[in-house]
Tab-separated table of C-alpha atoms in Angstrom:
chain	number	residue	atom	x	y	z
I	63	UNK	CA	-3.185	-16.642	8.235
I	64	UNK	CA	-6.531	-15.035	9.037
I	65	UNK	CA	-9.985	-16.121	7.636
I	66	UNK	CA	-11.507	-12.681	7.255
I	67	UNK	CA	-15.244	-13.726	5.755
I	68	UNK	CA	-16.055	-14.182	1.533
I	69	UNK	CA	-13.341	-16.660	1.159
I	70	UNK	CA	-10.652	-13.869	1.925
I	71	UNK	CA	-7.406	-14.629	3.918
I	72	UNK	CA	-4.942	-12.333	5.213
I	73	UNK	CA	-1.321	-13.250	5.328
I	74	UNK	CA	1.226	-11.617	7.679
I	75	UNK	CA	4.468	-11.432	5.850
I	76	UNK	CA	6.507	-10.721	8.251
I	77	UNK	CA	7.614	-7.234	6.360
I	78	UNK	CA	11.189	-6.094	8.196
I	79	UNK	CA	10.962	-9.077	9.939
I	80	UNK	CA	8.164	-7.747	12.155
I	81	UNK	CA	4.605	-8.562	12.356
I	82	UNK	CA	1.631	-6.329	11.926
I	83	UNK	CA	3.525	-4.557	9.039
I	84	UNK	CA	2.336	-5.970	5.929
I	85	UNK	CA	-0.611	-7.996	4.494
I	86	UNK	CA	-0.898	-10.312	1.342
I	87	UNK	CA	-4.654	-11.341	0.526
I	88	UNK	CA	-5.565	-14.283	-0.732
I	89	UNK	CA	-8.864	-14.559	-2.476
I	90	UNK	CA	-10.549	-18.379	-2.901
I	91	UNK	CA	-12.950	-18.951	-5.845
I	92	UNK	CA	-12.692	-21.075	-9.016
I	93	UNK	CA	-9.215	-19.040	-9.963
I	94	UNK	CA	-7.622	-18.061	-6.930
I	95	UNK	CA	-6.150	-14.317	-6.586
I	96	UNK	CA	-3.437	-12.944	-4.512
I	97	UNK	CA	-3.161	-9.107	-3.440
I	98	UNK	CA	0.375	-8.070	-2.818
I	99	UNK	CA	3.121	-10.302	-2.850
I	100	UNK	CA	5.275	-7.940	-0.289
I	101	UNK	CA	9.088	-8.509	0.180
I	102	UNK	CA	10.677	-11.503	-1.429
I	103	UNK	CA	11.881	-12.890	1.975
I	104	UNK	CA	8.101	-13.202	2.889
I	105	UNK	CA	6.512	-15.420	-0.037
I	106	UNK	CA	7.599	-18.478	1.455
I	107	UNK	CA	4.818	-17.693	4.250
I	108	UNK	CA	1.969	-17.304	1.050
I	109	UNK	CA	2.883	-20.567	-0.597
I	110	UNK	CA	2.552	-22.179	2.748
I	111	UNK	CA	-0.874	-20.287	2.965
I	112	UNK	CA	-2.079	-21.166	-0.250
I	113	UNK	CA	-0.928	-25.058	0.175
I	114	UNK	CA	-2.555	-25.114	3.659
I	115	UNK	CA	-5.702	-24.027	2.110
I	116	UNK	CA	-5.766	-26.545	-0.284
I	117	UNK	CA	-5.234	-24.395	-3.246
I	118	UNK	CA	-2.952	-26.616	-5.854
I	119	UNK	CA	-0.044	-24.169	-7.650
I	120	UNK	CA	-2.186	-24.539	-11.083
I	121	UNK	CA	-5.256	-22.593	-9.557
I	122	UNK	CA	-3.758	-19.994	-8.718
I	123	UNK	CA	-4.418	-17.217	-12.036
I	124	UNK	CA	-3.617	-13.993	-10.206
I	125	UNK	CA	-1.141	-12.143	-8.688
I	126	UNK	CA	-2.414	-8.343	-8.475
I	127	UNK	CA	-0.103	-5.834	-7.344
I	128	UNK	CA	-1.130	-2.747	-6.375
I	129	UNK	CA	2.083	-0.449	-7.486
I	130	UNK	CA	5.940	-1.716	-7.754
I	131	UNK	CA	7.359	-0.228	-4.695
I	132	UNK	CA	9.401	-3.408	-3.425
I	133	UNK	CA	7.336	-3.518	-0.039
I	134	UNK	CA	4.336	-4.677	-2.254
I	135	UNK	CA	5.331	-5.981	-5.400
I	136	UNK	CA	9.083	-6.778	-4.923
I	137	UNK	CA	8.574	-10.971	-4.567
I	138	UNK	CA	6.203	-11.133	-7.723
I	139	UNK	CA	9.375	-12.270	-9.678
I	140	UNK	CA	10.286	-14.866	-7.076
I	141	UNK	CA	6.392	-15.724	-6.641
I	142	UNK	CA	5.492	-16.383	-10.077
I	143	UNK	CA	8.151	-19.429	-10.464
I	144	UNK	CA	5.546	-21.302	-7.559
I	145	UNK	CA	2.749	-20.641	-10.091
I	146	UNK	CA	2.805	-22.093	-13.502
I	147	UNK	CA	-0.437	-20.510	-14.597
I	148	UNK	CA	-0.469	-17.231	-13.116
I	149	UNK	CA	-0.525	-13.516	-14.082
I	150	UNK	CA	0.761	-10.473	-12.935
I	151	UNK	CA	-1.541	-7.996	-13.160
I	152	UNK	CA	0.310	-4.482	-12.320
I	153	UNK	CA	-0.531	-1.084	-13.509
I	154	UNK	CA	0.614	-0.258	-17.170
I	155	UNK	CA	3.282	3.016	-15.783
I	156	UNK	CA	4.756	0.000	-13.572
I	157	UNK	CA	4.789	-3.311	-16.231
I	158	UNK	CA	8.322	-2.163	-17.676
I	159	UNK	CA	9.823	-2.317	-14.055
I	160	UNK	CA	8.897	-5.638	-13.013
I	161	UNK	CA	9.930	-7.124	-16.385
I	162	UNK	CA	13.378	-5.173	-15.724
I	163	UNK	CA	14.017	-4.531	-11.970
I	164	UNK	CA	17.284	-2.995	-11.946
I	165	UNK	CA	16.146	0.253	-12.030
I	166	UNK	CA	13.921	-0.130	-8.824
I	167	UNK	CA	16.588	-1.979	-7.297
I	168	UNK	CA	19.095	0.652	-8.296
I	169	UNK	CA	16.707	3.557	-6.689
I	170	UNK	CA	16.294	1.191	-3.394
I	171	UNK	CA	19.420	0.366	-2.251
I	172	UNK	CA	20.433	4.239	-2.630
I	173	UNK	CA	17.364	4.613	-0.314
I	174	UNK	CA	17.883	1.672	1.945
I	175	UNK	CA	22.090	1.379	1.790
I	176	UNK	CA	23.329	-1.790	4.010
I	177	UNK	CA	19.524	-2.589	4.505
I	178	UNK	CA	18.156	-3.561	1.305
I	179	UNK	CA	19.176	-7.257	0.993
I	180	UNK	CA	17.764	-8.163	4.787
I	181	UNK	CA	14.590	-6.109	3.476
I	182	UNK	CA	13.725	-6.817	-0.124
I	183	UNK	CA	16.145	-10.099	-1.014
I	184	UNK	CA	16.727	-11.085	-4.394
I	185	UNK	CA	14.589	-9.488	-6.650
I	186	UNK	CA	13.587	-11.348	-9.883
I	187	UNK	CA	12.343	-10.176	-13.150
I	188	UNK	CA	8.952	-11.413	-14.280
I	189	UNK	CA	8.648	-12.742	-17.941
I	190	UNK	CA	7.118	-10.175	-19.884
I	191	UNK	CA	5.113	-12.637	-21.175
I	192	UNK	CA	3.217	-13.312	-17.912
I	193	UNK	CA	2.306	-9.634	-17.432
I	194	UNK	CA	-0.990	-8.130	-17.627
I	195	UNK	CA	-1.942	-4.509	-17.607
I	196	UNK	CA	-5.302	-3.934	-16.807
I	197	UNK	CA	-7.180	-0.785	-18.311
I	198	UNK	CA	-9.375	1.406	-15.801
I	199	UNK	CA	-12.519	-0.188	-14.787
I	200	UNK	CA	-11.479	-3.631	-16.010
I	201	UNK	CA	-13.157	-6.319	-14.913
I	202	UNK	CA	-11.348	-9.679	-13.482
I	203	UNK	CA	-13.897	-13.013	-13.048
I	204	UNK	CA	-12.488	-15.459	-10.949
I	205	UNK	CA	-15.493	-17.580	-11.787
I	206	UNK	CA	-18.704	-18.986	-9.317
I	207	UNK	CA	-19.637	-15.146	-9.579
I	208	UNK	CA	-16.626	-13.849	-7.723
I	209	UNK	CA	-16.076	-10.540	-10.208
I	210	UNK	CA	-13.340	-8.002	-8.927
I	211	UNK	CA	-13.407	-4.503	-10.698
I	212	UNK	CA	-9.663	-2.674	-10.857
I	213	UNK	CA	-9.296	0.921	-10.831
I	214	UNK	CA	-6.238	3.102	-11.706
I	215	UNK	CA	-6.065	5.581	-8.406
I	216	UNK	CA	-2.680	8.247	-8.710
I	217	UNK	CA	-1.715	9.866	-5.482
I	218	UNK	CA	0.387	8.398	-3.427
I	219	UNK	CA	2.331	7.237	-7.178
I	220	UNK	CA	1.092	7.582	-10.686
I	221	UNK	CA	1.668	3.243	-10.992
I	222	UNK	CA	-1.236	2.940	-8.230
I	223	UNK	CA	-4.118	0.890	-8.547
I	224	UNK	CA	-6.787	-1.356	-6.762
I	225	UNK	CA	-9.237	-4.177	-6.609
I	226	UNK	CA	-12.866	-3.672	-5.915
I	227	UNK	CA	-14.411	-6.873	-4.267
I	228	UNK	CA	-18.591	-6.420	-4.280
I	229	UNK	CA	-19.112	-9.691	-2.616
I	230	UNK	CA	-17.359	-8.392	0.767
I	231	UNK	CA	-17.927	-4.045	-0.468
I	232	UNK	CA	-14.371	-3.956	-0.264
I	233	UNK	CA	-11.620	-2.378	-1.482
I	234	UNK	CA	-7.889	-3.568	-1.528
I	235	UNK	CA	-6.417	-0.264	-1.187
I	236	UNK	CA	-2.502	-0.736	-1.382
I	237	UNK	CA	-1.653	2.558	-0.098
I	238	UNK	CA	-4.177	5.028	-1.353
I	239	UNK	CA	-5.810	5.194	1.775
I	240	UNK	CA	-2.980	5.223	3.618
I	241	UNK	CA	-1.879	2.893	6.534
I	242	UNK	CA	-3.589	1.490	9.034
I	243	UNK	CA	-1.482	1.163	12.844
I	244	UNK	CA	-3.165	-1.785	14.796
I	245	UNK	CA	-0.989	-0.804	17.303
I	246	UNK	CA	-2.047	2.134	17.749
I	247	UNK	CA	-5.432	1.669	16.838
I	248	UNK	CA	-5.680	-0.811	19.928
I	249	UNK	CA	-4.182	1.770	22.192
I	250	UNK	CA	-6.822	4.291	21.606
I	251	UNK	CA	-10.125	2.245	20.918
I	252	UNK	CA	-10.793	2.985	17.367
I	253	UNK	CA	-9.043	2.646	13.853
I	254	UNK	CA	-5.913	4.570	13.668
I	255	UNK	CA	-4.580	5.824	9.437
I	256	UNK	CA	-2.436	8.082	8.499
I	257	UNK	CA	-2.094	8.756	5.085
I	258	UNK	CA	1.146	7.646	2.999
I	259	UNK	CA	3.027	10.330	0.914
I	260	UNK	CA	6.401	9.451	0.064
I	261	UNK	CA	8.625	10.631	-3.060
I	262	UNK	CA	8.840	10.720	-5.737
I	263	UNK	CA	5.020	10.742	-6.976
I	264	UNK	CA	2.874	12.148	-4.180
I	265	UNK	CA	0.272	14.347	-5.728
I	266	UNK	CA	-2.508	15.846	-3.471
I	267	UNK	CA	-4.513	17.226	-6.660
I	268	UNK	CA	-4.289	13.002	-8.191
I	269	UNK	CA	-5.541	12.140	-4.645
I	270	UNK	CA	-8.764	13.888	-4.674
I	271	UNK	CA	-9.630	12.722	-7.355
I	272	UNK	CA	-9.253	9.068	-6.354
I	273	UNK	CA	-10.923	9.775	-3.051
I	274	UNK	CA	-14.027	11.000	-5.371
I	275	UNK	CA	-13.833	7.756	-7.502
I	276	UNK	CA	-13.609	5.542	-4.122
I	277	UNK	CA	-16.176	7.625	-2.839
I	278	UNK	CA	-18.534	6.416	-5.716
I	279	UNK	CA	-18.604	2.450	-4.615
I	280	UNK	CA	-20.552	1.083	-2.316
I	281	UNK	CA	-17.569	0.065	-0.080
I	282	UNK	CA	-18.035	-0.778	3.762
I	283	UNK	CA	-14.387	-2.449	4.000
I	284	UNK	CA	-10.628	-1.452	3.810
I	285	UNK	CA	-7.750	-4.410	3.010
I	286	UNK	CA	-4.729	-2.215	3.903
I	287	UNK	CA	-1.555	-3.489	3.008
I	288	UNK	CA	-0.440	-1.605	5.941
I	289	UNK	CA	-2.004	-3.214	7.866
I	290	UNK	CA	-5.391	-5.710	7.883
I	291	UNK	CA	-9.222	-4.745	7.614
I	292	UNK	CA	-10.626	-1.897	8.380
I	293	UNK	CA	-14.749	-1.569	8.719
I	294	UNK	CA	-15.760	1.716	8.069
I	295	UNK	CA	-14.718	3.119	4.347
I	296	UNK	CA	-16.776	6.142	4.725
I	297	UNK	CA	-14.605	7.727	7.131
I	298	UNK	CA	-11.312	6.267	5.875
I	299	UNK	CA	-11.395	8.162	2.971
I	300	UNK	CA	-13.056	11.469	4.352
I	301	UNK	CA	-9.743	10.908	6.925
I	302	UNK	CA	-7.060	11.022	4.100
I	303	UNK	CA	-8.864	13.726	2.230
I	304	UNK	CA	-8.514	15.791	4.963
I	305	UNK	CA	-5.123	14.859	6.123
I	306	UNK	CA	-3.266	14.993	2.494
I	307	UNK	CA	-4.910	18.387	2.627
I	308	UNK	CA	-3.297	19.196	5.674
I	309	UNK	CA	0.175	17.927	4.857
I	310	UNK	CA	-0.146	19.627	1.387
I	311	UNK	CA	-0.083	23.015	3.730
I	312	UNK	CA	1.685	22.426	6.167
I	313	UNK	CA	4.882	21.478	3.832
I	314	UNK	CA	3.531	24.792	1.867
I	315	UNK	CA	4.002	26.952	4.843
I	316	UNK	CA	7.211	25.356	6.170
I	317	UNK	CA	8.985	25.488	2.536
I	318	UNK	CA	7.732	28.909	2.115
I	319	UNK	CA	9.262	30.026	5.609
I	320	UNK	CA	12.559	28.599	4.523
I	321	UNK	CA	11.981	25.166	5.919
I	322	UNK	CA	13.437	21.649	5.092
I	323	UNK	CA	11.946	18.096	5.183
I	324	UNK	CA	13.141	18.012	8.872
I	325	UNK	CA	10.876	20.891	9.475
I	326	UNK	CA	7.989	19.261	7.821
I	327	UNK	CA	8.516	15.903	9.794
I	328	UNK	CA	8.702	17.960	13.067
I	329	UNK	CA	5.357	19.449	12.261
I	330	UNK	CA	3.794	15.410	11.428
I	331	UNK	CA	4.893	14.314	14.318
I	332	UNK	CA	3.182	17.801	16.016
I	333	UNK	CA	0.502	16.694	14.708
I	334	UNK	CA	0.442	12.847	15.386
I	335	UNK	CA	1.024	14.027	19.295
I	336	UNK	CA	-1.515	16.381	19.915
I	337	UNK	CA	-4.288	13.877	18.090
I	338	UNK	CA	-3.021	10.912	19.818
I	339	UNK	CA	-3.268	13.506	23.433
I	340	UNK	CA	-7.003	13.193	23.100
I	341	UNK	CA	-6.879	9.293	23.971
I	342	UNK	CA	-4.377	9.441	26.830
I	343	UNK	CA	-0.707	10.256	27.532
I	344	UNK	CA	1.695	9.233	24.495
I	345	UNK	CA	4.158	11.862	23.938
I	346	UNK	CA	7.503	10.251	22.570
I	347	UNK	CA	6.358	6.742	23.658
I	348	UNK	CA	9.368	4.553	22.303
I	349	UNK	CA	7.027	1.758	20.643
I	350	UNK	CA	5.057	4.353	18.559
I	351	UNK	CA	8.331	6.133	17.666
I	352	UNK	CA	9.744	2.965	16.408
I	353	UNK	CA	6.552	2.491	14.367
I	354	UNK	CA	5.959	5.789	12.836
I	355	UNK	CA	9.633	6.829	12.598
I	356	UNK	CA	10.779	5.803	9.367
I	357	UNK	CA	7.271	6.624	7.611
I	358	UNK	CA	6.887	9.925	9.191
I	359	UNK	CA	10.504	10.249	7.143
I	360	UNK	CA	9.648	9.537	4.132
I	361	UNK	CA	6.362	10.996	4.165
I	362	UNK	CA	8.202	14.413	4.379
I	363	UNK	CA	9.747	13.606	2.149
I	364	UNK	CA	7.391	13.200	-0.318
I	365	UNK	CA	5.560	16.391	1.284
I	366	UNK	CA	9.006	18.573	-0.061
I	367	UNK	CA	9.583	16.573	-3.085
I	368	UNK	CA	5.805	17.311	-4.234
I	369	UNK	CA	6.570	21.393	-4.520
I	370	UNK	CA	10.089	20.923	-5.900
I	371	UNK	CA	8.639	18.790	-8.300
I	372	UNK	CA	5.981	22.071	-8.470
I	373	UNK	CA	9.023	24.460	-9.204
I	374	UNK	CA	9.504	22.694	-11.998
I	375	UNK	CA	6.706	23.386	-13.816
């Protein structure tokens, strides 16, 4: 656990059973909030956070979740037995699936196969009657002035949303603004994001228009779920702007030329190496191929799903 200033503390969860992968936030005032729950094999390390900060299980009001892909909201069912007087506050497109998981579970072990239970564990429902759905702009007082603002922001899925913190001018992003590679970022002296586009939802049109709404706050920090804070907001979201708009064309061009998703993930990874080439010599380093291989996957993915999805229409 890492103090990171305004009585916020970031929690590794140990996501795939690696570090540096996923974060859980824990916010202190007079009701306590947590920011992702992750995985259900990782809660066990945020009720040992919350206990060794002195936060007793009946102060603890909120568990926010940003959307109800199982990397971020899959141990809220698991979590909210801990917590006698919590909430779980998840967009309204997404209440239905944590009250019912067997749909997302259904759609994840397709995706994940032998992988799922080492990944995501047992998955729990949460009691419908411990849901909340907050409306756009809805404001959430943890008390002693601590006031958190959520707003609904489509994109990477259509179930996406985040908290606005003005005490630290920071926004817990989930993955609208993509993810953020420590790794990396160490390697080459300066934040490293990428943005995050997998199927089924990705919508580069519902993206710019939650850059422009982000773009409206006076925000100075990023709380990535993937991975930590990032100083710097400005630039984080004039980075994704640009970058969706680039992976909108480039899976444009390569479907239009009789391309595949292989051909789009060829061209990210084109991409990744001749940016990263600026900064030194990483072509087809084996640690940053291990990072960025199974999100480079699914983010072309989501690239080819977005104009099949277009076809449609």
């Amino acid at each position: 656990m890492i103090s990171l200033g305004e009585n916020i503390y970031q929690v590794d969860v140990n996501y795939q059973g690696e570090p540096e992968r996923t974060s859980c936030y824990i916010i202190l005032a007079e009701k306590a909030a947590i920011f992702e729950t992750g995985a259900t094999p990782g809660i066990g390390r945020l009720v040992e956070a919350l206990k060794d900060l002195g936060v007793p299980p009946g102060q603890l009001a909120y568990i926010i979740v940003s959307h109800i892909h199982l990397d971020h909201a899959g141990g809220a069912g698991a979590l909210i037995r801990e917590f006698p007087n919590a909430r779980v506050l998840v967009h309204p497109r997404g209440a239905r699936h944590l009250v019912d998981p067997s749909r997302l579970i259904n759609a994840a072990r397709q995706l994940y196969g032998a992988s799922f239970d080492v990944l995501f564990g047992d998955i729990y429902p949460v009691p419908e009657e411990r849901v909340h759905t907050p409306e756009e702009g809805e404001a959430l007082d943890l008390g002693g002035g601590r006031v958190l603002t959520i707003y609904h922001t489509p994109g990477h899925a259509r179930h996406h949303m985040v908290i606005y913190d003005p005490a630290s001018r920071g926004i817990f992003s989930g993955d609208c603004l993509g993810g953020h590679y420590p790794l990396l970022s160490r390697s080459i002296g300066r934040p490293y994001v990428l943005p995050i586009t997998p199927p089924s939802e990705f919508d580069p049109a519902a993206f710019m228009e939650t850059f422009d709404r982000l773009n409206r706050l006076d925000l100075e920090n990023v709380y990535f779920t993937h991975f930590g804070k990032v100083t710097g907001a400005s630039g984080i979201i004039a980075r994704n702007r640009d970058l969706v708009r680039v992976y909108a064309e480039t899976g444009r061009h390569m479907l239009a030329a009789g391309g595949g998703v292989k051909d789009i993930e060829e061209a990210l990874w084109s991409m990744l190496w001749g940016e990263l080439s600026q900064y030194g010599e990483f072509k087809h380093e084996k640690s940053i191929i291990d990072l960025l291989a199974s999100d480079m996957g699914l983010n072309a993915g989501g690239i080819a799903n977005y104009f099949e999805r277009m076809k449609k229409r």
